[in-house]
Each structure stands twice: as structure tokens, then as C-alpha cells.
Short mmCIF file of N, CA and C in Angstrom, two decimals:
data_model
loop_
_atom_site.label_atom_id
_atom_site.label_comp_id
_atom_site.label_asym_id
_atom_site.label_seq_id
_atom_site.Cartn_x
_atom_site.Cartn_y
_atom_site.Cartn_z
N UNK Y 1 48.93 -77.72 -26.78
CA UNK Y 1 47.75 -76.47 -26.52
C UNK Y 1 46.50 -77.31 -26.61
N UNK Y 2 45.82 -76.66 -25.40
CA UNK Y 2 44.18 -77.57 -25.11
C UNK Y 2 43.13 -76.87 -26.04
N UNK Y 3 42.35 -77.77 -26.83
CA UNK Y 3 41.53 -76.75 -27.10
C UNK Y 3 39.99 -76.55 -26.49
N UNK Y 4 40.19 -77.23 -25.11
CA UNK Y 4 38.97 -76.90 -24.24
C UNK Y 4 38.66 -75.61 -23.62
N UNK Y 5 37.42 -75.24 -23.64
CA UNK Y 5 37.41 -73.74 -23.11
C UNK Y 5 37.74 -73.46 -22.02
N UNK Y 6 38.24 -72.43 -21.41
CA UNK Y 6 38.65 -72.16 -19.89
C UNK Y 6 37.72 -71.83 -19.27
N UNK Y 7 37.96 -73.05 -17.96
CA UNK Y 7 36.71 -72.80 -16.96
C UNK Y 7 36.19 -71.76 -16.44
N UNK Y 8 36.89 -71.08 -15.97
CA UNK Y 8 36.56 -69.92 -15.65
C UNK Y 8 35.73 -69.07 -16.49
N UNK Y 9 36.55 -68.61 -17.55
CA UNK Y 9 35.48 -67.87 -18.43
C UNK Y 9 33.93 -68.47 -19.16
N UNK Y 10 34.06 -69.89 -19.14
CA UNK Y 10 32.77 -70.57 -19.32
C UNK Y 10 32.02 -70.28 -18.13
N UNK Y 11 32.43 -70.33 -16.83
CA UNK Y 11 31.48 -70.08 -15.32
C UNK Y 11 30.99 -68.75 -15.55
N UNK Y 12 31.77 -67.92 -15.84
CA UNK Y 12 31.45 -66.38 -16.19
C UNK Y 12 30.37 -66.31 -16.79
N UNK Y 13 30.52 -66.98 -17.85
CA UNK Y 13 29.13 -66.82 -19.21
C UNK Y 13 28.50 -67.22 -18.91
N UNK Y 14 28.42 -68.17 -17.74
CA UNK Y 14 26.95 -69.24 -17.57
C UNK Y 14 26.36 -68.23 -16.61
N UNK Y 15 27.10 -67.78 -15.64
CA UNK Y 15 26.78 -67.11 -14.10
C UNK Y 15 26.18 -65.51 -15.13
N UNK Y 16 26.68 -65.25 -15.86
CA UNK Y 16 26.13 -63.71 -16.54
C UNK Y 16 24.34 -64.05 -17.25
N UNK Y 17 24.73 -65.50 -17.62
CA UNK Y 17 23.11 -66.14 -18.02
C UNK Y 17 22.35 -66.13 -17.38
N UNK Y 18 22.62 -66.67 -16.05
CA UNK Y 18 22.04 -66.73 -14.94
C UNK Y 18 21.26 -65.57 -14.37
N UNK Y 19 22.09 -64.84 -14.07
CA UNK Y 19 21.76 -63.17 -13.76
C UNK Y 19 20.56 -62.70 -14.75
N UNK Y 20 20.95 -62.72 -15.81
CA UNK Y 20 19.85 -62.12 -16.64
C UNK Y 20 18.40 -63.07 -16.89
N UNK Y 21 18.69 -64.14 -16.46
CA UNK Y 21 17.58 -65.17 -16.51
C UNK Y 21 16.79 -64.57 -15.29
N UNK Y 22 17.30 -64.52 -13.95
CA UNK Y 22 16.68 -64.49 -13.04
C UNK Y 22 16.16 -62.94 -13.04
N UNK Y 23 16.91 -61.75 -13.55
CA UNK Y 23 16.54 -60.66 -13.37
C UNK Y 23 15.10 -60.28 -14.36
N UNK Y 24 15.19 -61.33 -15.57
CA UNK Y 24 13.97 -61.15 -16.59
C UNK Y 24 12.77 -61.97 -16.20
N UNK Y 25 12.85 -63.09 -15.17
CA UNK Y 25 12.02 -63.75 -14.43
C UNK Y 25 11.45 -63.18 -13.44
N UNK Y 26 11.90 -62.31 -12.69
CA UNK Y 26 11.74 -61.15 -11.60
C UNK Y 26 10.57 -60.20 -12.65
N UNK Y 27 11.65 -59.56 -13.37
CA UNK Y 27 10.50 -58.79 -14.19
C UNK Y 27 9.06 -59.30 -14.93
N UNK Y 28 9.33 -60.84 -15.30
CA UNK Y 28 7.40 -61.05 -15.83
C UNK Y 28 6.82 -61.18 -14.48
N UNK Y 29 7.49 -61.83 -13.40
CA UNK Y 29 6.74 -62.04 -12.26
C UNK Y 29 5.74 -60.86 -12.04
N UNK Y 30 6.50 -59.48 -11.79
CA UNK Y 30 6.02 -58.02 -11.26
C UNK Y 30 5.47 -57.44 -12.32
N UNK Y 31 5.44 -57.99 -13.44
CA UNK Y 31 4.67 -56.69 -14.96
C UNK Y 31 3.66 -58.26 -15.26
N UNK Y 32 3.10 -58.74 -14.93
CA UNK Y 32 2.10 -59.83 -15.24
C UNK Y 32 0.98 -59.08 -15.67
N UNK Y 33 0.86 -58.07 -14.42
CA UNK Y 33 -0.94 -57.73 -13.94
C UNK Y 33 -0.81 -56.27 -14.92
N UNK Y 34 0.54 -55.82 -15.84
CA UNK Y 34 0.47 -54.81 -16.07
C UNK Y 34 2.03 -53.78 -15.71
N UNK Y 35 2.41 -52.70 -16.49
CA UNK Y 35 3.70 -51.92 -16.32
C UNK Y 35 3.74 -51.77 -14.94
N UNK Y 36 5.16 -51.58 -14.74
CA UNK Y 36 6.10 -51.73 -13.65
C UNK Y 36 6.82 -50.80 -13.71
N UNK Y 37 7.20 -49.47 -12.69
CA UNK Y 37 8.17 -48.82 -12.90
C UNK Y 37 9.51 -48.82 -11.48
N UNK Y 38 10.60 -48.93 -12.01
CA UNK Y 38 11.63 -49.57 -10.76
C UNK Y 38 12.73 -48.70 -11.02
N UNK Y 39 13.84 -48.69 -9.65
CA UNK Y 39 14.85 -48.04 -10.22
C UNK Y 39 16.08 -49.44 -9.38
N UNK Y 40 16.75 -49.69 -10.14
CA UNK Y 40 17.44 -50.96 -9.94
C UNK Y 40 17.78 -50.76 -8.27
N UNK Y 41 18.37 -50.00 -7.90
CA UNK Y 41 18.64 -49.56 -6.18
C UNK Y 41 17.53 -50.56 -5.36
N UNK Y 42 16.19 -49.96 -5.76
CA UNK Y 42 14.87 -50.77 -4.78
C UNK Y 42 14.94 -52.27 -4.77
N UNK Y 43 15.11 -53.11 -5.96
CA UNK Y 43 15.00 -54.32 -6.38
C UNK Y 43 16.60 -54.82 -6.32
N UNK Y 44 17.56 -54.71 -5.97
CA UNK Y 44 18.69 -55.23 -5.87
C UNK Y 44 18.89 -56.20 -4.98
N UNK Y 45 18.23 -55.67 -3.73
CA UNK Y 45 18.46 -57.29 -2.83
C UNK Y 45 17.27 -58.60 -3.29
N UNK Y 46 16.37 -58.22 -3.94
CA UNK Y 46 14.97 -59.13 -4.49
C UNK Y 46 15.99 -59.75 -5.57
N UNK Y 47 16.65 -59.67 -5.81
CA UNK Y 47 17.03 -60.51 -7.36
C UNK Y 47 18.89 -60.65 -6.82
N UNK Y 48 19.25 -60.15 -5.76
CA UNK Y 48 20.61 -60.73 -5.41
C UNK Y 48 21.71 -60.15 -6.40
N UNK Y 49 21.43 -58.79 -6.70
CA UNK Y 49 22.41 -58.36 -7.90
C UNK Y 49 22.56 -56.75 -7.35
N UNK Y 50 23.68 -56.20 -7.88
CA UNK Y 50 23.68 -54.66 -7.37
C UNK Y 50 23.13 -54.12 -8.47
N UNK Y 51 22.91 -52.93 -8.20
CA UNK Y 51 22.25 -51.66 -8.92
C UNK Y 51 23.16 -51.31 -10.31
N UNK Y 52 24.27 -51.61 -10.24
CA UNK Y 52 25.42 -51.70 -11.73
C UNK Y 52 25.05 -53.09 -12.49
N UNK Y 53 25.01 -53.98 -11.94
CA UNK Y 53 24.43 -55.19 -12.61
C UNK Y 53 23.00 -54.89 -12.91
N UNK Y 54 22.08 -54.44 -12.34
CA UNK Y 54 20.84 -54.25 -13.08
C UNK Y 54 20.68 -53.72 -13.99
N UNK Y 55 21.38 -52.34 -14.00
CA UNK Y 55 21.37 -51.61 -15.01
C UNK Y 55 22.19 -52.03 -16.20
N UNK Y 56 22.99 -52.62 -16.32
CA UNK Y 56 23.98 -53.59 -17.67
C UNK Y 56 22.79 -54.80 -18.27
N UNK Y 57 22.49 -55.31 -16.94
CA UNK Y 57 21.40 -56.55 -17.67
C UNK Y 57 20.36 -55.80 -18.10
N UNK Y 58 19.56 -54.91 -17.69
CA UNK Y 58 18.44 -53.85 -18.15
C UNK Y 58 18.80 -53.76 -19.74
N UNK Y 59 19.83 -52.97 -19.78
CA UNK Y 59 20.31 -52.61 -21.40
C UNK Y 59 20.21 -53.85 -22.36
N UNK Y 60 20.91 -54.95 -22.30
CA UNK Y 60 20.78 -56.42 -22.70
C UNK Y 60 19.16 -56.86 -22.91
N UNK Y 61 18.50 -57.03 -21.71
CA UNK Y 61 16.98 -57.42 -21.94
C UNK Y 61 16.27 -56.05 -22.70
N UNK Y 62 16.18 -55.02 -22.76
CA UNK Y 62 15.77 -54.24 -23.74
C UNK Y 62 15.69 -54.66 -25.02
N UNK Y 63 17.10 -55.02 -25.70
CA UNK Y 63 16.86 -55.55 -26.70
C UNK Y 63 16.71 -57.21 -27.30
N UNK Y 64 16.69 -57.98 -25.83
CA UNK Y 64 16.54 -59.02 -26.47
C UNK Y 64 15.45 -60.06 -25.73
N UNK Y 65 14.80 -59.86 -24.78
CA UNK Y 65 13.82 -60.02 -23.84
C UNK Y 65 12.49 -59.72 -24.80
N UNK Y 66 12.04 -60.83 -25.44
CA UNK Y 66 10.88 -60.64 -26.32
C UNK Y 66 9.45 -60.78 -25.70
N UNK Y 67 9.42 -61.23 -24.41
CA UNK Y 67 8.52 -61.37 -23.04
C UNK Y 67 8.18 -59.74 -22.89
N UNK Y 68 9.24 -59.16 -22.81
CA UNK Y 68 8.80 -57.67 -21.82
C UNK Y 68 9.30 -56.36 -23.14
N UNK Y 69 8.70 -55.61 -22.73
CA UNK Y 69 8.93 -54.27 -23.27
C UNK Y 69 9.77 -53.20 -22.33
N UNK Y 70 10.85 -52.88 -22.59
CA UNK Y 70 11.50 -52.49 -21.55
C UNK Y 70 12.10 -50.95 -22.21
N UNK Y 71 11.87 -50.26 -21.36
CA UNK Y 71 11.97 -48.98 -21.50
C UNK Y 71 12.73 -47.83 -20.45
N UNK Y 72 13.70 -47.25 -20.78
CA UNK Y 72 14.60 -46.26 -19.77
C UNK Y 72 13.57 -45.36 -19.83
N UNK Y 73 13.11 -45.16 -18.74
CA UNK Y 73 12.29 -43.75 -18.75
C UNK Y 73 12.64 -42.27 -17.88
N UNK Y 74 13.52 -42.59 -17.08
CA UNK Y 74 13.89 -41.07 -16.66
C UNK Y 74 15.23 -41.22 -16.01
N UNK Y 75 15.86 -40.03 -15.31
CA UNK Y 75 17.00 -40.42 -14.48
C UNK Y 75 16.68 -39.22 -13.96
N UNK Y 76 17.16 -39.74 -12.27
CA UNK Y 76 16.99 -38.71 -11.16
C UNK Y 76 17.21 -39.52 -10.01
N UNK Y 77 18.70 -39.33 -10.04
CA UNK Y 77 19.56 -40.01 -9.18
C UNK Y 77 19.94 -41.25 -8.97
N UNK Y 78 19.15 -42.07 -10.06
CA UNK Y 78 19.51 -43.28 -10.88
C UNK Y 78 18.23 -43.38 -11.86
N UNK Y 79 18.62 -44.50 -12.67
CA UNK Y 79 17.88 -44.74 -13.79
C UNK Y 79 16.57 -45.34 -13.47
N UNK Y 80 15.58 -44.80 -13.84
CA UNK Y 80 14.17 -45.71 -13.65
C UNK Y 80 14.03 -46.26 -14.80
N UNK Y 81 12.88 -47.53 -14.85
CA UNK Y 81 13.42 -48.07 -15.77
C UNK Y 81 11.30 -48.61 -15.82
N UNK Y 82 11.14 -48.53 -16.89
CA UNK Y 82 9.43 -49.29 -17.33
C UNK Y 82 9.52 -50.26 -17.76
N UNK Y 83 8.80 -51.17 -17.30
CA UNK Y 83 8.80 -52.80 -17.71
C UNK Y 83 7.37 -52.98 -18.39
N UNK Y 84 6.75 -53.78 -19.06
CA UNK Y 84 5.63 -54.38 -19.06
C UNK Y 84 5.67 -55.66 -20.11
N UNK Y 85 4.69 -56.38 -19.92
CA UNK Y 85 4.37 -57.57 -20.71
C UNK Y 85 4.59 -57.07 -22.34
N UNK Y 86 5.07 -57.95 -23.31
CA UNK Y 86 4.92 -57.43 -24.54
C UNK Y 86 3.82 -58.24 -25.08
#
């Protein structure tokens, strides 16, 4: 039995991290001049993520991104997020 990590599991964890970092950097760039409001479906092409992935990552970023203030703003057809620099 090997003690090394499963490469596919490791790659998946790295991929999730890079998606989170990519989204965080996009939000930092867009919110540098102040707050912004968006729905995942409208930025999905910009960050190369599905709206569902964006929603899941926004929940993570709300708790982990110290550089951003993330707030679930409203829901009308899709979640609207409010983001501003911390």
C-alpha cells in the first residue's frame, strides 16, 4: 500500500484552489474602485466558471477572503452578490 496521495484527488484540490484564486483576483480587480454587484451568470465567461461554481466559491470567499467583503445581496432569478474591498 502506497503512502502517496492519489494524483487525481490532488489535481482536483489544486484545480479548486486555482478556480477560487482566479475568481478572487477577478473580484479584487473589479472592486478596486468601490463596491460592485453581480450575478454569477453574467461573469461566468469572464472567469471561465459555471454560475453554479461561482456560487459555491462565493460562499467560500465570503468566509476566507480577508481582502474582500462579500455579501449575499438578493435573489431574483439568481443570487446577486455585493463585493467591496475590505
